[in-house]
Amino acid sequence: MTLKLGLPKGSLQDATIELFRRAGFQITVGARSYFPSIDDPEIECMLIRAQEMARYVEDGVLDAGLTGYDWVREQDAQVVTVADLIYS
């Protein structure tokens, strides 16, 4: 089974990739691709606007995603917060 993970594109993209690098993962983003590669065969990444992340998770398109709590509230998405990550 593969984990479908949403990564925020835009202003948090580089900081998120660095967060994963510090955790031991290598994420490579190709030019004009919404599907970065990661060095874990059990994870599939997808770049999504942070504003839309909660909706993709709620709808089951993604299993998990990194976004701000403000976007979850604004979308009124029925998702579970797993952890508060402080980075940028």
Short mmCIF file of N, CA and C in Angstrom, two decimals, residues 18-86:
data_model
loop_
_atom_site.label_atom_id
_atom_site.label_comp_id
_atom_site.label_asym_id
_atom_site.label_seq_id
_atom_site.Cartn_x
_atom_site.Cartn_y
_atom_site.Cartn_z
N GLU A 18 12.88 20.80 2.63
CA GLU A 18 13.99 20.83 3.59
C GLU A 18 13.63 20.08 4.87
N LEU A 19 12.40 20.22 5.34
CA LEU A 19 11.94 19.49 6.52
C LEU A 19 12.07 17.98 6.30
N PHE A 20 11.65 17.51 5.15
CA PHE A 20 11.77 16.09 4.83
C PHE A 20 13.23 15.67 4.69
N ARG A 21 14.06 16.54 4.12
CA ARG A 21 15.49 16.23 3.99
C ARG A 21 16.11 16.02 5.36
N ARG A 22 15.78 16.90 6.30
CA ARG A 22 16.31 16.76 7.67
C ARG A 22 15.80 15.50 8.35
N ALA A 23 14.66 15.00 7.90
CA ALA A 23 14.11 13.76 8.45
C ALA A 23 14.66 12.52 7.73
N GLY A 24 15.53 12.74 6.74
CA GLY A 24 16.17 11.62 6.06
C GLY A 24 15.58 11.24 4.71
N PHE A 25 14.67 12.04 4.19
CA PHE A 25 14.06 11.77 2.89
C PHE A 25 14.64 12.69 1.83
N GLN A 26 14.74 12.20 0.61
CA GLN A 26 15.18 13.02 -0.51
C GLN A 26 14.00 13.19 -1.46
N ILE A 27 13.55 14.42 -1.62
CA ILE A 27 12.46 14.74 -2.53
C ILE A 27 13.04 15.54 -3.68
N THR A 28 12.70 15.12 -4.91
CA THR A 28 13.17 15.81 -6.10
C THR A 28 11.96 16.30 -6.89
N VAL A 29 11.95 17.59 -7.16
CA VAL A 29 10.84 18.19 -7.90
C VAL A 29 11.32 18.49 -9.31
N GLY A 30 10.65 17.90 -10.29
CA GLY A 30 10.97 18.17 -11.68
C GLY A 30 10.27 19.43 -12.15
N ALA A 31 10.86 20.07 -13.14
CA ALA A 31 10.25 21.28 -13.70
C ALA A 31 8.88 20.95 -14.28
N ARG A 32 7.90 21.75 -13.91
CA ARG A 32 6.53 21.62 -14.42
C ARG A 32 5.86 20.29 -14.07
N SER A 33 6.27 19.67 -13.00
CA SER A 33 5.66 18.41 -12.58
C SER A 33 4.98 18.60 -11.23
N TYR A 34 3.81 18.04 -11.10
CA TYR A 34 3.08 18.09 -9.83
C TYR A 34 3.32 16.84 -9.00
N PHE A 35 4.20 15.96 -9.49
CA PHE A 35 4.46 14.69 -8.81
C PHE A 35 5.95 14.54 -8.53
N PRO A 36 6.44 15.14 -7.43
CA PRO A 36 7.85 15.00 -7.09
C PRO A 36 8.18 13.56 -6.72
N SER A 37 9.43 13.18 -6.94
CA SER A 37 9.84 11.84 -6.54
C SER A 37 10.41 11.89 -5.12
N ILE A 38 10.27 10.80 -4.41
CA ILE A 38 10.79 10.68 -3.05
C ILE A 38 11.47 9.32 -2.95
N ASP A 39 12.50 9.26 -2.15
CA ASP A 39 13.29 8.03 -2.06
C ASP A 39 12.68 6.99 -1.13
N ASP A 40 11.38 6.90 -1.11
CA ASP A 40 10.67 5.87 -0.34
C ASP A 40 9.59 5.30 -1.26
N PRO A 41 9.70 4.04 -1.63
CA PRO A 41 8.75 3.46 -2.58
C PRO A 41 7.32 3.35 -2.04
N GLU A 42 7.14 3.58 -0.75
CA GLU A 42 5.80 3.48 -0.18
C GLU A 42 5.11 4.83 -0.05
N ILE A 43 5.73 5.89 -0.60
CA ILE A 43 5.14 7.23 -0.57
C ILE A 43 5.06 7.79 -1.98
N GLU A 44 3.90 8.31 -2.35
CA GLU A 44 3.72 9.05 -3.59
C GLU A 44 3.39 10.48 -3.22
N CYS A 45 4.17 11.42 -3.73
CA CYS A 45 3.96 12.84 -3.41
C CYS A 45 3.20 13.54 -4.53
N MET A 46 2.48 14.56 -4.14
CA MET A 46 1.76 15.40 -5.08
C MET A 46 1.83 16.84 -4.57
N LEU A 47 2.20 17.77 -5.44
CA LEU A 47 2.23 19.19 -5.08
C LEU A 47 0.84 19.77 -5.26
N ILE A 48 0.33 20.37 -4.20
CA ILE A 48 -1.02 20.94 -4.18
C ILE A 48 -0.94 22.32 -3.53
N ARG A 49 -1.77 23.23 -3.97
CA ARG A 49 -1.86 24.52 -3.28
C ARG A 49 -2.32 24.28 -1.85
N ALA A 50 -1.67 24.95 -0.91
CA ALA A 50 -1.99 24.77 0.51
C ALA A 50 -3.48 25.04 0.78
N GLN A 51 -4.06 25.98 0.04
CA GLN A 51 -5.46 26.33 0.21
C GLN A 51 -6.39 25.16 -0.13
N GLU A 52 -5.95 24.25 -0.99
CA GLU A 52 -6.79 23.15 -1.45
C GLU A 52 -6.49 21.82 -0.77
N MET A 53 -5.42 21.77 0.01
CA MET A 53 -4.94 20.50 0.57
C MET A 53 -6.00 19.77 1.40
N ALA A 54 -6.65 20.47 2.30
CA ALA A 54 -7.63 19.82 3.18
C ALA A 54 -8.76 19.17 2.39
N ARG A 55 -9.18 19.82 1.32
CA ARG A 55 -10.26 19.27 0.50
C ARG A 55 -9.82 17.98 -0.19
N TYR A 56 -8.58 17.94 -0.69
CA TYR A 56 -8.06 16.73 -1.33
C TYR A 56 -8.00 15.57 -0.33
N VAL A 57 -7.62 15.88 0.91
CA VAL A 57 -7.56 14.83 1.95
C VAL A 57 -8.98 14.40 2.31
N GLU A 58 -9.86 15.35 2.52
CA GLU A 58 -11.24 15.02 2.88
C GLU A 58 -11.91 14.17 1.81
N ASP A 59 -11.63 14.47 0.54
CA ASP A 59 -12.25 13.74 -0.56
C ASP A 59 -11.58 12.40 -0.85
N GLY A 60 -10.47 12.09 -0.16
CA GLY A 60 -9.80 10.81 -0.35
C GLY A 60 -8.82 10.76 -1.50
N VAL A 61 -8.59 11.90 -2.15
CA VAL A 61 -7.59 11.94 -3.22
C VAL A 61 -6.21 11.74 -2.63
N LEU A 62 -5.98 12.32 -1.44
CA LEU A 62 -4.73 12.16 -0.70
C LEU A 62 -5.03 11.49 0.63
N ASP A 63 -4.03 10.75 1.13
CA ASP A 63 -4.15 10.15 2.46
C ASP A 63 -3.79 11.15 3.55
N ALA A 64 -2.87 12.05 3.24
CA ALA A 64 -2.40 13.05 4.21
C ALA A 64 -1.83 14.22 3.43
N GLY A 65 -1.75 15.37 4.10
CA GLY A 65 -1.19 16.55 3.46
C GLY A 65 -0.71 17.54 4.49
N LEU A 66 0.23 18.37 4.09
CA LEU A 66 0.76 19.42 4.97
C LEU A 66 0.16 20.75 4.54
N THR A 67 -0.54 21.40 5.46
CA THR A 67 -1.16 22.69 5.19
C THR A 67 -1.37 23.41 6.50
N GLY A 68 -1.79 24.64 6.42
CA GLY A 68 -2.05 25.42 7.62
C GLY A 68 -3.44 25.14 8.17
N TYR A 69 -3.54 25.24 9.48
CA TYR A 69 -4.83 25.01 10.13
C TYR A 69 -5.86 26.04 9.65
N ASP A 70 -5.40 27.24 9.30
CA ASP A 70 -6.31 28.26 8.80
C ASP A 70 -7.02 27.80 7.53
N TRP A 71 -6.31 27.07 6.66
CA TRP A 71 -6.93 26.59 5.43
C TRP A 71 -7.91 25.45 5.72
N VAL A 72 -7.62 24.64 6.71
CA VAL A 72 -8.54 23.56 7.10
C VAL A 72 -9.84 24.18 7.60
N ARG A 73 -9.73 25.20 8.44
CA ARG A 73 -10.92 25.86 8.98
C ARG A 73 -11.70 26.58 7.89
N GLU A 74 -10.98 27.28 7.01
CA GLU A 74 -11.67 28.02 5.95
C GLU A 74 -12.46 27.08 5.03
N GLN A 75 -11.89 25.91 4.76
CA GLN A 75 -12.57 24.92 3.91
C GLN A 75 -13.63 24.14 4.69
N ASP A 76 -13.62 24.28 6.02
CA ASP A 76 -14.51 23.52 6.89
C ASP A 76 -14.38 22.02 6.61
N ALA A 77 -13.13 21.60 6.40
CA ALA A 77 -12.85 20.22 6.02
C ALA A 77 -12.90 19.30 7.24
N GLN A 78 -13.47 18.14 7.05
CA GLN A 78 -13.55 17.13 8.10
C GLN A 78 -12.33 16.22 7.99
N VAL A 79 -11.21 16.69 8.53
CA VAL A 79 -9.95 15.96 8.51
C VAL A 79 -9.39 15.92 9.92
N VAL A 80 -8.43 15.04 10.14
CA VAL A 80 -7.80 14.88 11.44
C VAL A 80 -6.44 15.55 11.42
N THR A 81 -6.18 16.40 12.41
CA THR A 81 -4.86 17.01 12.56
C THR A 81 -3.97 16.00 13.28
N VAL A 82 -2.87 15.62 12.64
CA VAL A 82 -1.98 14.62 13.21
C VAL A 82 -0.89 15.27 14.05
N ALA A 83 -0.36 16.40 13.57
CA ALA A 83 0.72 17.08 14.29
C ALA A 83 0.76 18.54 13.87
N ASP A 84 1.23 19.37 14.79
CA ASP A 84 1.49 20.78 14.48
C ASP A 84 2.97 20.90 14.15
N LEU A 85 3.27 21.24 12.92
CA LEU A 85 4.66 21.41 12.50
C LEU A 85 4.95 22.90 12.41
N ILE A 86 5.96 23.34 13.11
CA ILE A 86 6.34 24.75 13.09
C ILE A 86 7.59 24.86 12.23
#
